[in-house]
Amino acid sequence: MHTFFSSMLTHNNINHGDFLPRCTVWMTVCLVFMSVSGCANVYYVGDEYAPTAAVDFYYTEASVDKPYDLIGRGLGSGFLARTRKIKSKLEEEAKARGADAILITGLAKTKIIIGGQLNVDERHWNVAFLRYR
């Protein structure tokens, strides 16, 4: 393994002292790119109906102004994802499952340490998928 890295360093004209700082720079560039693009996922458990065209978003149960049935629960999460990316993924999932609305039931944020120095957030949205009666 040492021979591989030594030949790589020699072939690319990189000094041993420059190799680690350059790797750190590339890792930082990659993380910045990931933070711009972000990665969001939705996990769904529940019933399925015909797809819907529009989805309402509620932040409190009291603000739901129509009678509804709970058709499923979900978790929207994102590593380096912006809030609107997670919300968009939740809306896509709700439409595909036949929900008319999404009710946020909880929020959380987890700090992840990368390389012992860089702190990044993973956001979690607990939601309920609702179907109007």
XYZ file of N, CA and C in Angstrom:
399
model
N 0.824 -1.179 0.000
C 0.000 0.000 0.000
C 0.872 1.248 0.000
N 1.928 1.216 0.758
C 2.841 2.357 0.797
C 3.418 2.642 -0.585
N 3.715 1.593 -1.331
C 4.264 1.750 -2.676
C 3.252 2.427 -3.597
N 1.970 2.076 -3.458
C 0.939 2.692 -4.287
C 0.886 4.196 -4.070
N 0.804 4.613 -2.793
C 0.726 6.048 -2.502
C 2.014 6.763 -2.878
N 3.138 6.132 -2.652
C 4.413 6.746 -3.028
C 4.477 6.962 -4.530
N 4.051 5.962 -5.312
C 4.082 6.128 -6.761
C 3.075 7.175 -7.207
N 1.930 7.250 -6.527
C 0.931 8.252 -6.873
C 1.465 9.653 -6.602
N 2.125 9.828 -5.467
C 2.690 11.123 -5.121
C 3.788 11.517 -6.099
N 4.628 10.559 -6.441
C 5.725 10.827 -7.365
C 5.193 11.127 -8.753
N 4.222 10.350 -9.211
C 3.656 10.518 -10.544
C 2.978 11.883 -10.698
N 2.315 12.351 -9.647
C 1.590 13.619 -9.715
C 2.414 14.802 -9.214
N 3.689 14.596 -8.947
C 4.584 15.652 -8.460
C 4.056 16.342 -7.198
N 3.538 15.549 -6.277
C 3.041 16.087 -5.014
C 4.010 15.682 -3.923
N 4.415 16.624 -3.115
C 5.265 16.326 -1.964
C 4.421 15.670 -0.884
N 5.064 14.839 -0.081
C 4.345 14.172 1.008
C 3.651 15.185 1.909
N 4.273 16.307 2.163
C 3.689 17.328 3.040
C 2.480 18.008 2.439
N 2.320 17.973 1.114
C 1.196 18.624 0.445
C -0.003 17.701 0.263
N 0.193 16.403 0.399
C -0.853 15.437 0.086
C -2.073 15.586 0.999
N -1.865 15.620 2.307
C -2.974 15.712 3.249
C -3.729 17.033 3.126
N -3.051 18.182 3.061
C -3.805 19.426 2.886
C -4.635 19.441 1.606
N -4.122 18.856 0.524
C -4.893 18.823 -0.724
C -6.112 17.923 -0.583
N -5.974 16.808 0.125
C -7.125 15.937 0.363
C -8.183 16.671 1.176
N -7.745 17.433 2.171
C -8.667 18.195 3.009
C -9.413 19.229 2.172
N -8.717 19.879 1.273
C -9.359 20.863 0.393
C -10.409 20.184 -0.478
N -10.075 19.031 -1.061
C -11.033 18.327 -1.906
C -12.229 17.822 -1.113
N -12.008 17.375 0.105
C -13.127 16.946 0.955
C -14.058 18.121 1.231
N -13.474 19.286 1.506
C -14.268 20.480 1.775
C -15.074 20.876 0.547
N -14.456 20.840 -0.626
C -15.152 21.165 -1.867
C -16.321 20.200 -2.081
N -16.102 18.923 -1.849
C -17.162 17.921 -2.012
C -18.311 18.167 -1.031
N -17.991 18.485 0.211
C -19.028 18.744 1.210
C -19.825 19.994 0.876
N -19.153 21.023 0.361
C -19.872 22.232 -0.049
C -20.830 21.901 -1.192
N -20.363 21.120 -2.160
C -21.228 20.704 -3.261
C -22.425 19.921 -2.745
N -22.198 19.003 -1.813
C -23.284 18.207 -1.250
C -24.270 19.079 -0.495
N -23.773 20.118 0.194
C -24.671 20.988 0.942
C -25.551 21.804 0.019
N -25.038 22.143 -1.153
C -25.844 22.872 -2.124
C -26.902 21.955 -2.715
N -26.497 20.743 -3.087
C -27.447 19.812 -3.689
C -28.290 19.125 -2.631
N -27.702 18.777 -1.502
C -28.409 18.145 -0.401
C -29.019 16.810 -0.776
N -29.238 16.005 0.213
C -29.817 14.686 -0.010
C -30.953 14.521 0.991
N -32.168 14.350 0.479
C -33.332 14.189 1.345
C -34.002 12.852 1.046
N -34.518 12.222 2.089
C -35.195 10.933 1.965
C -36.506 10.974 2.735
N -37.461 10.179 2.290
C -38.737 10.048 2.984
C -38.998 8.569 3.222
N -39.400 8.248 4.434
C -39.786 6.890 4.809
C -41.259 6.942 5.177
N -42.063 6.086 4.568
C -43.519 6.124 4.730
C -44.039 4.768 5.184
N -44.988 4.801 6.105
C -45.706 3.607 6.532
C -47.175 3.989 6.585
N -47.988 3.270 5.824
C -49.415 3.574 5.850
C -50.137 3.048 4.637
N -51.356 3.537 4.454
C -52.217 3.119 3.352
C -51.917 3.940 2.106
N -52.383 3.410 0.969
C -52.200 4.112 -0.301
C -53.536 4.292 -0.999
N -53.687 5.448 -1.612
C -54.880 5.779 -2.376
C -54.444 6.320 -3.730
N -55.442 6.705 -4.545
C -55.122 7.301 -5.847
C -54.314 8.582 -5.620
N -53.332 8.839 -6.454
C -52.493 10.041 -6.283
C -53.316 11.336 -6.271
N -52.834 12.302 -5.529
C -53.477 13.616 -5.451
C -52.630 14.643 -6.186
N -53.252 15.756 -6.545
C -52.558 16.792 -7.320
C -51.929 17.861 -6.435
N -52.512 18.094 -5.270
C -52.006 19.156 -4.388
C -52.013 18.667 -2.945
N -51.092 19.210 -2.167
C -50.960 18.815 -0.764
C -50.881 20.066 0.100
N -51.701 20.104 1.159
C -51.635 21.196 2.135
C -50.612 20.830 3.195
N -49.999 21.849 3.785
C -48.988 21.648 4.824
C -49.467 22.310 6.105
N -49.462 21.564 7.215
C -49.892 22.101 8.498
C -48.780 21.919 9.531
N -48.680 22.909 10.411
C -47.642 22.882 11.436
C -48.204 22.564 12.818
N -49.537 22.699 12.965
C -50.190 22.305 14.220
C -51.481 21.568 13.872
N -51.889 20.655 14.725
C -53.116 19.903 14.492
C -54.339 20.820 14.538
N -54.287 21.844 15.379
C -55.404 22.778 15.508
C -55.649 23.571 14.224
N -54.642 23.709 13.395
C -54.805 24.493 12.169
C -55.433 23.706 11.012
N -55.603 22.399 11.173
C -56.268 21.588 10.141
C -57.757 21.911 10.221
N -58.281 22.556 9.167
C -59.642 23.087 9.204
C -60.683 22.215 8.503
N -60.314 21.002 8.107
C -61.233 20.081 7.442
C -61.206 18.745 8.171
N -62.328 18.016 8.137
C -62.312 16.672 8.720
C -61.352 15.780 7.909
N -60.624 14.922 8.603
C -59.611 14.100 7.922
C -59.462 12.747 8.595
N -58.821 11.851 7.870
C -58.408 10.551 8.399
C -56.892 10.475 8.305
N -56.291 9.880 9.291
C -54.849 9.626 9.267
C -54.616 8.392 8.399
N -53.835 8.543 7.306
C -53.608 7.392 6.423
C -52.189 6.841 6.549
N -51.299 7.588 7.191
C -49.939 7.091 7.333
C -49.058 8.019 8.139
N -47.895 7.500 8.463
C -46.875 8.271 9.179
C -45.607 8.240 8.350
N -44.786 9.257 8.553
C -43.560 9.308 7.779
C -42.446 10.035 8.503
N -41.264 9.846 7.945
C -40.077 10.546 8.427
C -39.384 11.139 7.215
N -39.237 12.435 7.224
C -38.456 13.105 6.189
C -37.125 13.455 6.808
N -36.042 13.082 6.161
C -34.728 13.382 6.728
C -33.804 13.851 5.633
N -32.814 14.601 6.053
C -31.865 15.107 5.080
C -30.514 15.364 5.690
N -29.499 14.817 5.047
C -28.110 15.052 5.423
C -27.621 16.196 4.549
N -27.298 17.312 5.146
C -26.895 18.516 4.429
C -28.001 19.015 3.500
N -29.252 18.696 3.799
C -30.364 19.119 2.944
C -31.011 20.374 3.515
N -31.414 21.225 2.628
C -32.132 22.425 3.038
C -33.568 22.061 3.394
N -34.197 22.911 4.194
C -35.559 22.674 4.641
C -36.512 22.504 3.465
N -36.395 23.340 2.449
C -37.321 23.244 1.315
C -37.148 21.941 0.532
N -35.946 21.363 0.559
C -35.702 20.083 -0.123
C -36.459 18.959 0.590
N -36.395 18.950 1.915
C -37.113 17.930 2.697
C -38.620 18.112 2.504
N -39.083 19.362 2.567
C -40.512 19.644 2.386
C -40.974 19.191 1.006
N -40.194 19.453 -0.011
C -40.535 19.051 -1.372
C -40.640 17.530 -1.507
N -39.685 16.811 -0.905
C -39.719 15.342 -0.949
C -40.948 14.789 -0.215
N -41.296 15.413 0.919
C -42.490 14.988 1.652
C -43.745 15.219 0.824
N -43.819 16.363 0.138
C -44.975 16.651 -0.713
C -45.087 15.648 -1.857
N -43.973 15.302 -2.490
C -43.978 14.295 -3.558
C -44.510 12.958 -3.047
N -44.039 12.558 -1.866
C -44.469 11.281 -1.279
C -45.959 11.319 -0.953
N -46.421 12.433 -0.390
C -47.834 12.562 -0.041
C -48.719 12.462 -1.275
N -48.340 13.152 -2.348
C -49.117 13.087 -3.594
C -49.160 11.660 -4.125
N -48.019 10.978 -4.121
C -47.944 9.608 -4.640
C -48.783 8.634 -3.810
N -48.904 8.888 -2.501
C -49.653 7.976 -1.615
C -51.130 8.339 -1.502
N -51.542 9.464 -2.117
C -52.940 9.868 -2.085
C -53.326 10.704 -0.884
N -52.371 11.338 -0.239
C -52.656 12.202 0.902
C -53.054 13.592 0.414
N -53.926 14.234 1.172
C -54.330 15.606 0.864
C -53.535 16.621 1.673
N -52.935 16.160 2.777
C -52.222 17.091 3.652
C -51.123 16.371 4.424
N -50.186 17.186 4.886
C -49.092 16.717 5.741
C -49.135 17.548 7.016
N -49.078 16.864 8.144
C -49.035 17.524 9.448
C -47.699 17.217 10.106
N -46.939 18.242 10.400
C -45.656 18.034 11.090
C -45.947 17.730 12.550
N -45.435 16.611 13.029
C -45.659 16.203 14.414
C -44.399 16.300 15.272
N -43.253 16.516 14.654
C -42.016 16.648 15.415
C -40.842 16.987 14.511
N -39.875 17.685 15.070
C -38.654 18.061 14.362
C -37.447 17.714 15.218
N -36.371 17.326 14.574
C -35.123 17.041 15.297
C -33.945 17.361 14.382
N -32.808 17.586 15.005
C -31.584 17.830 14.255
C -30.454 17.094 14.952
N -29.673 16.367 14.167
C -28.545 15.607 14.688
C -27.258 16.205 14.146
N -26.300 16.432 15.022
C -24.980 16.908 14.603
C -24.113 15.708 14.252
N -23.470 15.782 13.103
C -22.570 14.725 12.663
C -21.191 15.343 12.507
N -20.192 14.707 13.072
C -18.820 15.209 12.987
C -18.082 14.407 11.927
N -17.513 15.117 10.977
C -16.762 14.487 9.887
C -15.300 14.884 10.030
N -14.432 13.919 10.060
C -12.999 14.188 10.126
C -12.561 14.852 11.421
N -13.385 14.769 12.447
C -13.023 15.339 13.730
C -13.104 16.850 13.789
N -13.466 17.501 12.679
C -13.478 18.963 12.671
C -14.783 19.554 12.154
N -15.345 18.990 11.126
C -16.479 19.586 10.447
C -17.783 19.051 11.019
N -18.619 19.951 11.524
C -19.936 19.588 12.039
C -20.982 19.855 10.968
N -21.798 18.878 10.667
C -22.893 19.048 9.722
C -24.177 18.569 10.380
N -25.294 19.032 9.853
C -26.597 18.703 10.423
C -27.331 17.680 9.578
N -28.037 16.797 10.259
C -29.021 15.944 9.609
C -30.353 16.288 10.252
N -31.296 16.707 9.433
C -32.602 17.123 9.935
C -33.595 15.970 9.804
N -34.526 15.899 10.767
C -35.556 14.856 10.774
C -36.906 15.520 11.001
N -37.863 15.210 10.154
C -39.232 15.696 10.292
C -40.146 14.491 10.483
N -40.801 14.389 11.616
C -41.833 13.377 11.824
C -43.142 13.987 11.342
N -43.857 13.256 10.497
C -45.070 13.810 9.911
C -46.190 12.781 9.916
N -47.410 13.307 9.809
C -48.602 12.485 9.613
C -49.166 12.838 8.244
N -49.559 11.818 7.473
C -50.176 12.022 6.176
C -51.691 11.936 6.346
N -52.397 12.953 5.883
C -53.837 13.065 6.110
C -54.602 13.006 4.788
N -55.806 12.447 4.865
C -56.705 12.418 3.697
C -58.028 13.018 4.160
N -58.480 14.031 3.424
C -59.748 14.688 3.773
C -60.928 13.748 3.531
N -61.929 13.871 4.367
C -63.142 13.033 4.238
C -64.036 13.585 3.146
